mmCIF file of C-alpha atoms and ligand atoms in Angstrom:
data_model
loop_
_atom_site.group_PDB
_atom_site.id
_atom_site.type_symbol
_atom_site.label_atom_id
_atom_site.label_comp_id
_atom_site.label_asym_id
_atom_site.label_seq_id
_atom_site.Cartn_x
_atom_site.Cartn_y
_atom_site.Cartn_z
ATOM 1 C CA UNK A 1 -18.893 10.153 10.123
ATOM 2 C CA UNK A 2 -21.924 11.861 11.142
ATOM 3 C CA UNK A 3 -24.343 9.071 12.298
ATOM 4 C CA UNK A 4 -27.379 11.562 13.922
ATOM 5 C CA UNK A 5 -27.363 12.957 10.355
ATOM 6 C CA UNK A 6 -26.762 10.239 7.836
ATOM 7 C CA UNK A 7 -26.146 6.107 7.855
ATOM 8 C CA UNK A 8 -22.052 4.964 7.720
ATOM 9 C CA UNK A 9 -21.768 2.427 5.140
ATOM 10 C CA UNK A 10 -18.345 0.051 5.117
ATOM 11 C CA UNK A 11 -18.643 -2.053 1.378
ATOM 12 C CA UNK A 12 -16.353 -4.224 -0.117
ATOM 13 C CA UNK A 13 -15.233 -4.342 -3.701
ATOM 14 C CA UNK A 14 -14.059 -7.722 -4.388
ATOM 15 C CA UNK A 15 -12.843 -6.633 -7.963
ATOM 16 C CA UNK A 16 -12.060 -9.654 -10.274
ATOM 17 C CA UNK A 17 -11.318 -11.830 -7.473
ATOM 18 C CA UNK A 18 -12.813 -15.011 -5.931
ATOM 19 C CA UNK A 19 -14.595 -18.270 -6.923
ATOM 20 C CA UNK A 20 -18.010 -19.278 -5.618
ATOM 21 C CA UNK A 21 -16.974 -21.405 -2.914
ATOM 22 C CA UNK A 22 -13.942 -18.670 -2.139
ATOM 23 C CA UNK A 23 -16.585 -16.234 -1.966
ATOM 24 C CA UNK A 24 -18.391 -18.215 0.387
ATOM 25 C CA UNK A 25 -15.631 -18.834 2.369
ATOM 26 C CA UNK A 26 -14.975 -14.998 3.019
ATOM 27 C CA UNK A 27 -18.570 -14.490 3.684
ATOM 28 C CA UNK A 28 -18.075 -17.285 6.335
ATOM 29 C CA UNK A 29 -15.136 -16.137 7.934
ATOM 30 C CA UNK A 30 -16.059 -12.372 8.023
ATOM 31 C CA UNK A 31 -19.744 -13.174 9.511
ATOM 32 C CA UNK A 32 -18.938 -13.678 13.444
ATOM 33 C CA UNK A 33 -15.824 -10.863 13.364
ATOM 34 C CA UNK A 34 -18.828 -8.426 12.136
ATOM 35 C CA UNK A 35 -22.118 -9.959 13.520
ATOM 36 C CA UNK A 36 -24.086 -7.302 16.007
ATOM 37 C CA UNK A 37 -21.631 -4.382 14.721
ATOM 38 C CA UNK A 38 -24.948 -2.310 13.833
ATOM 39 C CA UNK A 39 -23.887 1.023 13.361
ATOM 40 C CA UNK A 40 -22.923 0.447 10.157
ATOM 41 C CA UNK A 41 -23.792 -1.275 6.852
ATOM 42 C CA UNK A 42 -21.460 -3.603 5.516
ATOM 43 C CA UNK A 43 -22.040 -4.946 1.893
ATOM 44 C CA UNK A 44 -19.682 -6.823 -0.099
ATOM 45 C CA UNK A 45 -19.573 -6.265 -3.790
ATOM 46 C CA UNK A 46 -19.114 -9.169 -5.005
ATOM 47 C CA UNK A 47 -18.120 -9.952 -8.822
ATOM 48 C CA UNK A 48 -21.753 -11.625 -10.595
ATOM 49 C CA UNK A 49 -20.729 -15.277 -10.689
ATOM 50 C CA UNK A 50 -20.012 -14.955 -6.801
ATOM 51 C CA UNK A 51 -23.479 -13.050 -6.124
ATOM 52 C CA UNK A 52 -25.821 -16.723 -5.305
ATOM 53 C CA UNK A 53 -22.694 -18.273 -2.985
ATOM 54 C CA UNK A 54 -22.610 -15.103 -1.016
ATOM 55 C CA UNK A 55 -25.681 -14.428 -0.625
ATOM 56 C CA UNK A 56 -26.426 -18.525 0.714
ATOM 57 C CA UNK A 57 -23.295 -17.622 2.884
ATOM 58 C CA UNK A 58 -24.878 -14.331 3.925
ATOM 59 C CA UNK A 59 -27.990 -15.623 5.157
ATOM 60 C CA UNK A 60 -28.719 -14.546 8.551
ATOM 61 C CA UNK A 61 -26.302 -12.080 9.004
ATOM 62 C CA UNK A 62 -25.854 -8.146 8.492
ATOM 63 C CA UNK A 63 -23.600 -8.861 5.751
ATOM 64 C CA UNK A 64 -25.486 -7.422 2.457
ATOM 65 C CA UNK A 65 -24.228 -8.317 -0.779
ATOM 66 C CA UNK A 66 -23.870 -6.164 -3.587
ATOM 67 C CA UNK A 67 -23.022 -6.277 -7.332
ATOM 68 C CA UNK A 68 -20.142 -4.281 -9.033
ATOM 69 C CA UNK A 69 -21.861 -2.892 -11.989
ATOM 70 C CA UNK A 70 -24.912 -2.669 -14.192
ATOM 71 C CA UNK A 71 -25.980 -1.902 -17.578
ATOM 72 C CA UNK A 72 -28.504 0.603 -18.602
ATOM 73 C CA UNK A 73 -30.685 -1.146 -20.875
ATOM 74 C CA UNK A 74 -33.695 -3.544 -19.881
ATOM 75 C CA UNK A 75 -32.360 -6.171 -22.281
ATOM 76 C CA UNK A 76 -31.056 -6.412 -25.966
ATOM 77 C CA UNK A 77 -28.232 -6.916 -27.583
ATOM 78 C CA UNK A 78 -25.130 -6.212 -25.095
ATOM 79 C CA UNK A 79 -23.090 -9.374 -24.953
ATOM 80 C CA UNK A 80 -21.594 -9.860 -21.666
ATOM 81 C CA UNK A 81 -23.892 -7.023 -20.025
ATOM 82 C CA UNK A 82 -25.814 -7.440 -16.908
ATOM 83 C CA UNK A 83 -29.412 -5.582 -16.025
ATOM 84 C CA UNK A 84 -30.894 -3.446 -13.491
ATOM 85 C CA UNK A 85 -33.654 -6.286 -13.648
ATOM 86 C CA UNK A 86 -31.704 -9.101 -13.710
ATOM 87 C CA UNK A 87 -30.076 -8.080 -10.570
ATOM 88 C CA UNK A 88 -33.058 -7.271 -8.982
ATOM 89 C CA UNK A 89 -34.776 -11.047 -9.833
ATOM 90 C CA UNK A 90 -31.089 -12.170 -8.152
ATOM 91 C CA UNK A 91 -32.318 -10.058 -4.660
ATOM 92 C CA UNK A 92 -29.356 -7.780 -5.118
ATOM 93 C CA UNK A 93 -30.180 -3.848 -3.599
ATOM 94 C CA UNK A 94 -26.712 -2.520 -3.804
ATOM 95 C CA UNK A 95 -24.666 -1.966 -6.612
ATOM 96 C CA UNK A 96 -21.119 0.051 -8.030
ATOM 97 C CA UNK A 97 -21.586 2.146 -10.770
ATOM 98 C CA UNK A 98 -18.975 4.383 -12.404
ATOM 99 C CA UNK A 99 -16.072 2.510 -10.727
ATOM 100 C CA UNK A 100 -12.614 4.415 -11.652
ATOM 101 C CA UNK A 101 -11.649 1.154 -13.468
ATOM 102 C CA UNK A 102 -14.333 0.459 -15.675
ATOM 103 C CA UNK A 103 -14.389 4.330 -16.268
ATOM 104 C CA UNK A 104 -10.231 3.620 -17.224
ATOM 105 C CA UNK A 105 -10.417 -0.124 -18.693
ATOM 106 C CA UNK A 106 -13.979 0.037 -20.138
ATOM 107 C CA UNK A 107 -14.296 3.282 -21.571
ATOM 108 C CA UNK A 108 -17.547 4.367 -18.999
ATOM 109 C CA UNK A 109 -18.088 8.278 -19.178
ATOM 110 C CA UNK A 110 -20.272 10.589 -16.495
ATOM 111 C CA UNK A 111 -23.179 10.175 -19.755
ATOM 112 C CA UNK A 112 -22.891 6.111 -19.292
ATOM 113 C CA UNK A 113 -22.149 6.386 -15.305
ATOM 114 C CA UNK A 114 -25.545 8.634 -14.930
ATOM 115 C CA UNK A 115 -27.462 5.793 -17.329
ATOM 116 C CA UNK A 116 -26.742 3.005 -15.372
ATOM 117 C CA UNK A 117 -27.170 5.005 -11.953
ATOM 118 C CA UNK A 118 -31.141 5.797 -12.884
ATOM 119 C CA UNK A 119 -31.300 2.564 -14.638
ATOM 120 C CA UNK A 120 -30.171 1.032 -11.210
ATOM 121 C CA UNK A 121 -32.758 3.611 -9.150
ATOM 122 C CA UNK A 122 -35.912 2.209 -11.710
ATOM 123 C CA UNK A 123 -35.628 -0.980 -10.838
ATOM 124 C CA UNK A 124 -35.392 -0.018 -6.688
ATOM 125 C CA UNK A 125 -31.240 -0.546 -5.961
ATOM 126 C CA UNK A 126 -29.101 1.781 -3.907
ATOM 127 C CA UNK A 127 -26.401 2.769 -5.987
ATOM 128 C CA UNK A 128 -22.798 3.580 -4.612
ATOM 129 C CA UNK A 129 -21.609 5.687 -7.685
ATOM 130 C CA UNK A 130 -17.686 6.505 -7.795
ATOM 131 C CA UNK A 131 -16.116 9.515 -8.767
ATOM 132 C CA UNK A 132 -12.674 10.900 -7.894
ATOM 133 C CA UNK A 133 -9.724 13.100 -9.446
ATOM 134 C CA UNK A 134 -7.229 11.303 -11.442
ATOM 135 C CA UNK A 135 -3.411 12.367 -9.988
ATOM 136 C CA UNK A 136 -2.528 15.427 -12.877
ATOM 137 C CA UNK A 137 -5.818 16.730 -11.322
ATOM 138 C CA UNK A 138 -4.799 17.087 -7.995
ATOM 139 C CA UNK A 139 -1.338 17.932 -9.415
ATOM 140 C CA UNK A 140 -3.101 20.807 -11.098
ATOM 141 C CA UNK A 141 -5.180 21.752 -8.504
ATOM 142 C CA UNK A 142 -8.158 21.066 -9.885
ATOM 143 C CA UNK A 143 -9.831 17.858 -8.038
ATOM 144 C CA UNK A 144 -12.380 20.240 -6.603
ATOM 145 C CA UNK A 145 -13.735 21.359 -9.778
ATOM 146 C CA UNK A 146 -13.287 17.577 -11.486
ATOM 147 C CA UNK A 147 -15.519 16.091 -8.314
ATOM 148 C CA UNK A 148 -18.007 18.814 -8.500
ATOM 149 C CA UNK A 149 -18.378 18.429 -12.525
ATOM 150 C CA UNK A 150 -18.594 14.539 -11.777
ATOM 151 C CA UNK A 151 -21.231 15.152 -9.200
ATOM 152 C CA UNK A 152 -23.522 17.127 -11.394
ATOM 153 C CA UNK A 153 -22.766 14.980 -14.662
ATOM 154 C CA UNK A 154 -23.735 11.473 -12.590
ATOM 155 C CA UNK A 155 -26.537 12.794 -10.652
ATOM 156 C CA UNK A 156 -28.043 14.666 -13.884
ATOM 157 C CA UNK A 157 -31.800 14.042 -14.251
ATOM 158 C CA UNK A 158 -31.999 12.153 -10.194
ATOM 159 C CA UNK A 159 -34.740 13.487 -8.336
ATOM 160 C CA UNK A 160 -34.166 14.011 -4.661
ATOM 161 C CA UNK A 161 -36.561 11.852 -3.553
ATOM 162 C CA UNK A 162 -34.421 9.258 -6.097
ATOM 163 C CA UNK A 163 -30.996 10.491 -4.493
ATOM 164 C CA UNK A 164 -31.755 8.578 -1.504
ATOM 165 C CA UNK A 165 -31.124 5.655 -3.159
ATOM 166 C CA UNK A 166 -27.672 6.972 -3.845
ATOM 167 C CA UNK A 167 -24.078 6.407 -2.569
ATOM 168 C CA UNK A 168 -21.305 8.333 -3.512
ATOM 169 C CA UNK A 169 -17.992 6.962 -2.944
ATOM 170 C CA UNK A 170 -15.374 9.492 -2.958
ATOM 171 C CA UNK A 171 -12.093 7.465 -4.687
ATOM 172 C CA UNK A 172 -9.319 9.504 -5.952
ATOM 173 C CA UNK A 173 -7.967 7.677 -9.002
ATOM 174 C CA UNK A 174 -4.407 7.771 -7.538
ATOM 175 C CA UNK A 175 -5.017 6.318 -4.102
ATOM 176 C CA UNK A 176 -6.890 3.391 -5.475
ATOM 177 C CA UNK A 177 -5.182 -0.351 -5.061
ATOM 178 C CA UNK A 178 -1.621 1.799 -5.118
ATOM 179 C CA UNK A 179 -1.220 1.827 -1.158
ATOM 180 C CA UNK A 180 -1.234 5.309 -1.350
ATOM 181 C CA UNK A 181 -4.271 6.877 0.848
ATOM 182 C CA UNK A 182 -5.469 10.359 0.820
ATOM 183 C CA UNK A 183 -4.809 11.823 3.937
ATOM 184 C CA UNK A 184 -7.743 12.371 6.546
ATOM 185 C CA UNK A 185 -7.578 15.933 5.712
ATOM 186 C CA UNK A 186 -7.413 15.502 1.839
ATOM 187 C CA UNK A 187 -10.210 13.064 2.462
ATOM 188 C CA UNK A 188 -12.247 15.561 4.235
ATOM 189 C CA UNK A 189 -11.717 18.638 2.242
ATOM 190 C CA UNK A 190 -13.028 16.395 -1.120
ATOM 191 C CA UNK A 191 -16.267 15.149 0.925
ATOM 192 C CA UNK A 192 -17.028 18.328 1.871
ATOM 193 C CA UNK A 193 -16.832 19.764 -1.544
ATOM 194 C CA UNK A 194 -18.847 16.789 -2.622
ATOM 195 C CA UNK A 195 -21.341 17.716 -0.507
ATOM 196 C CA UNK A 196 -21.089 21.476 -0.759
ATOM 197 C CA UNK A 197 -22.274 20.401 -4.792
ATOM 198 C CA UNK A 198 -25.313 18.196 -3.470
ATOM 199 C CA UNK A 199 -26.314 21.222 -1.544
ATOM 200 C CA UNK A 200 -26.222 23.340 -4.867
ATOM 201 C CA UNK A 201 -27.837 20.607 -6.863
ATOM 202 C CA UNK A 202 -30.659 19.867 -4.071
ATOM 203 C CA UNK A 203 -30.401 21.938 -1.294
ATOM 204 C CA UNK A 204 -28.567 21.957 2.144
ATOM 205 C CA UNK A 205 -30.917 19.317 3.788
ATOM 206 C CA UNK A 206 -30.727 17.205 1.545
ATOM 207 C CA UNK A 207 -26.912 17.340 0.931
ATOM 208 C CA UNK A 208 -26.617 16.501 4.847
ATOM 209 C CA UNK A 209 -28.219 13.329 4.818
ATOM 210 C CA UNK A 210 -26.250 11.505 2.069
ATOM 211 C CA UNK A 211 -23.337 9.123 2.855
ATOM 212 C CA UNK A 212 -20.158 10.085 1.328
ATOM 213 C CA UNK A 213 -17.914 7.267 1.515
ATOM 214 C CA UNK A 214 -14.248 7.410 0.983
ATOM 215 C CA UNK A 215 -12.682 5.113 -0.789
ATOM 216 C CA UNK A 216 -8.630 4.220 -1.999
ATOM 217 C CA UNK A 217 -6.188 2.112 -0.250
ATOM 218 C CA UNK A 218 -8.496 2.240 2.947
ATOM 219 C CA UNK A 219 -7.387 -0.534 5.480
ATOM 220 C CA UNK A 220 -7.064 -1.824 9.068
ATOM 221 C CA UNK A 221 -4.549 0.690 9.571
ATOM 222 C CA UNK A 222 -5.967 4.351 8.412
ATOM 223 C CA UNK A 223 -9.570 3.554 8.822
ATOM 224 C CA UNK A 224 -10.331 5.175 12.061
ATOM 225 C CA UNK A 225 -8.523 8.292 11.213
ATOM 226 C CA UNK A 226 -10.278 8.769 7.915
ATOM 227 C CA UNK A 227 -13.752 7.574 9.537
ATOM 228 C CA UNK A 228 -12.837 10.202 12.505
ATOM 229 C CA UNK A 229 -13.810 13.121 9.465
ATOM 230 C CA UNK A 230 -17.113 14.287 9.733
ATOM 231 C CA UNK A 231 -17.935 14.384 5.981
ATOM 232 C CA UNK A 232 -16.150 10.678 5.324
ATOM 233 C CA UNK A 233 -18.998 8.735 5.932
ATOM 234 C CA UNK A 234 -17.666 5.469 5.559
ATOM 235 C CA UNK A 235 -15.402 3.314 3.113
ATOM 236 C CA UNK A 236 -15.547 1.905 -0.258
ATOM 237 C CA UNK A 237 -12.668 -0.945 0.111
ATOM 238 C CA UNK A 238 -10.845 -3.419 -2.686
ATOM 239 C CA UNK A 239 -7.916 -5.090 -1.505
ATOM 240 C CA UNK A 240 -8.614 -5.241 2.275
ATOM 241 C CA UNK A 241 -11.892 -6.386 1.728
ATOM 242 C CA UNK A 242 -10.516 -9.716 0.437
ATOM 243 C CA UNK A 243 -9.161 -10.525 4.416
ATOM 244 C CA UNK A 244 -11.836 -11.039 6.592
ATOM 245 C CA UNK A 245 -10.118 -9.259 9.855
ATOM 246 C CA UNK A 246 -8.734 -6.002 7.937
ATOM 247 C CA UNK A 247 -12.526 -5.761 6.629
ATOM 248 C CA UNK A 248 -13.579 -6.545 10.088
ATOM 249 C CA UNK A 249 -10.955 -3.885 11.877
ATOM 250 C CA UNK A 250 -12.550 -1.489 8.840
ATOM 251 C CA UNK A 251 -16.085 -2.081 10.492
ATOM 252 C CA UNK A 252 -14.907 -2.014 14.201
ATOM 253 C CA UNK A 253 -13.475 1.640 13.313
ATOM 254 C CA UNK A 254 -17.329 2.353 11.775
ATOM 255 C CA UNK A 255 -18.783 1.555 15.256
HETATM 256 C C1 LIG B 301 -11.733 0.137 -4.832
HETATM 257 O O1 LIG B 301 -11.621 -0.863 -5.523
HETATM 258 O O2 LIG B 301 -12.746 0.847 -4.886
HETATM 259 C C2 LIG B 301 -10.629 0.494 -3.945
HETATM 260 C C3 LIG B 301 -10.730 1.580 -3.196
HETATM 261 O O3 LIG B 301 -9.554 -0.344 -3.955
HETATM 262 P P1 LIG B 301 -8.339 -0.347 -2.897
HETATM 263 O O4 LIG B 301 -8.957 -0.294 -1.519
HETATM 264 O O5 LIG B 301 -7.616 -1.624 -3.154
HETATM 265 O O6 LIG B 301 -7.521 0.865 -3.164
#
């Protein structure tokens, strides 16, 4: 982290996971363990039945909540879709895009993760956009030049003035809901190239004052150590989101 230079973010990615009221409940639970812990954000993504029962369950606290994904197009004909603008009229400002599972389940390329990131940045979101090296790319030794490709593919067309509404969450493919983490200096090295491209794409000042969260496997455990790393500025987190004191712990180790 880096907090004189740019703002730690801790989110949540509740996946396919929780009812209304279940949501609810986790909002509940996790508001008093994180209440007054201000030197982070903390955001839970929340899947879109779940967004109004968070959000009630939010109220009055510096939890934010967050959708996991969002279509490109104003409106039309995509059955089962979601839009920029129909988030917005539900109050939501954060939202996933380019998640490695809809990339692998749901056939999402960098052409469909970049449309849905500026369709996200029209209608005023912040986006946290995921991108990370599946494991025969790090096998092969080529996760830098995957990330940096990602980088420039997603952000294509984003203004800098636009990239402040931007996230990136670094998630290698292999680390994510396997257990396995990257380690702190894995973690660090990946950031940094991350952000070695933003300062290519928009120069160096600019690159500085993005958050670069890392995200895979992240939990009460290895959070400080990978928070420690001055280019890992915060966490993108599935399962240990879903227990209110691992998320909490995840926050403390933000602070
Ligand atoms: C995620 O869903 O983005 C994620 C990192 O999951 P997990 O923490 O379970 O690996």
């Amino acid at each position: 982290m880096n907090p004189a230079k740019r703002r730690t973010v801790i989110a949540g990615n509740w996946k396919m996971n929780m009812t209304p009221a279940e949501a609810a409940a986790l909002v509940r639970e996790t508001a008093p363990l994180v209440a007054g812990k201000d030197n982070c954000d903390i955001i839970f993504c929340a899947p879109y039945v779940d967004i109004a029962a968070a959000q009630e369950a939010a109220k009055g606290t510096n939890i934010k909540i967050g959708a996991e994904n969002v279509h490109f197009a104003e409106a039309g004909a995509y059955t089962g879709e979601i839009s920029a603008k129909m988030l917005g009229a539900c109050g939501v400002d954060y939202v996933i895009v380019g998640h490695s599972e809809r990339r692998q389940y749901f056939g999402e390329t960098d052409e469909t993760v970049n449309l849905r990131t500026k369709a996200a940045i029209a209608a005023g979101m912040t986006v946290i956009l995921c991108l990370g090296e599946v494991k025969e790319q790090r096998l092969a030794g080529i996760t830098d030049e995957v990330v940096a490709m990602q980088t420039k593919l997603d952000l294509a067309g984003i203004s800098a003035e636009e990239l402040k509404q931007v996230i990136i969450a670094y998630e290698p493919v292999w680390a994510i809901g396997t257990g396995l983490t990257a380690t702190p200096e894995q973690a660090e090295e990946t950031c940094a190239v991350i952000r070695a491209t933003l300062a290519k794409l928009y120069g160096e000042e600019v690159a500085e004052t993005v958050t670069i969260q890392y995200g895979g496997s992240m939990n009460d455990k290895n959070a400080a150590e990978l928070l420690a790393k001055p280019n890992v500025d915060g966490g993108l987190i599935g399962g240990a989101s879903l227990k209110a004191a691992a998320f909490a712990a995840i926050v403390d180790a933000a602070q």
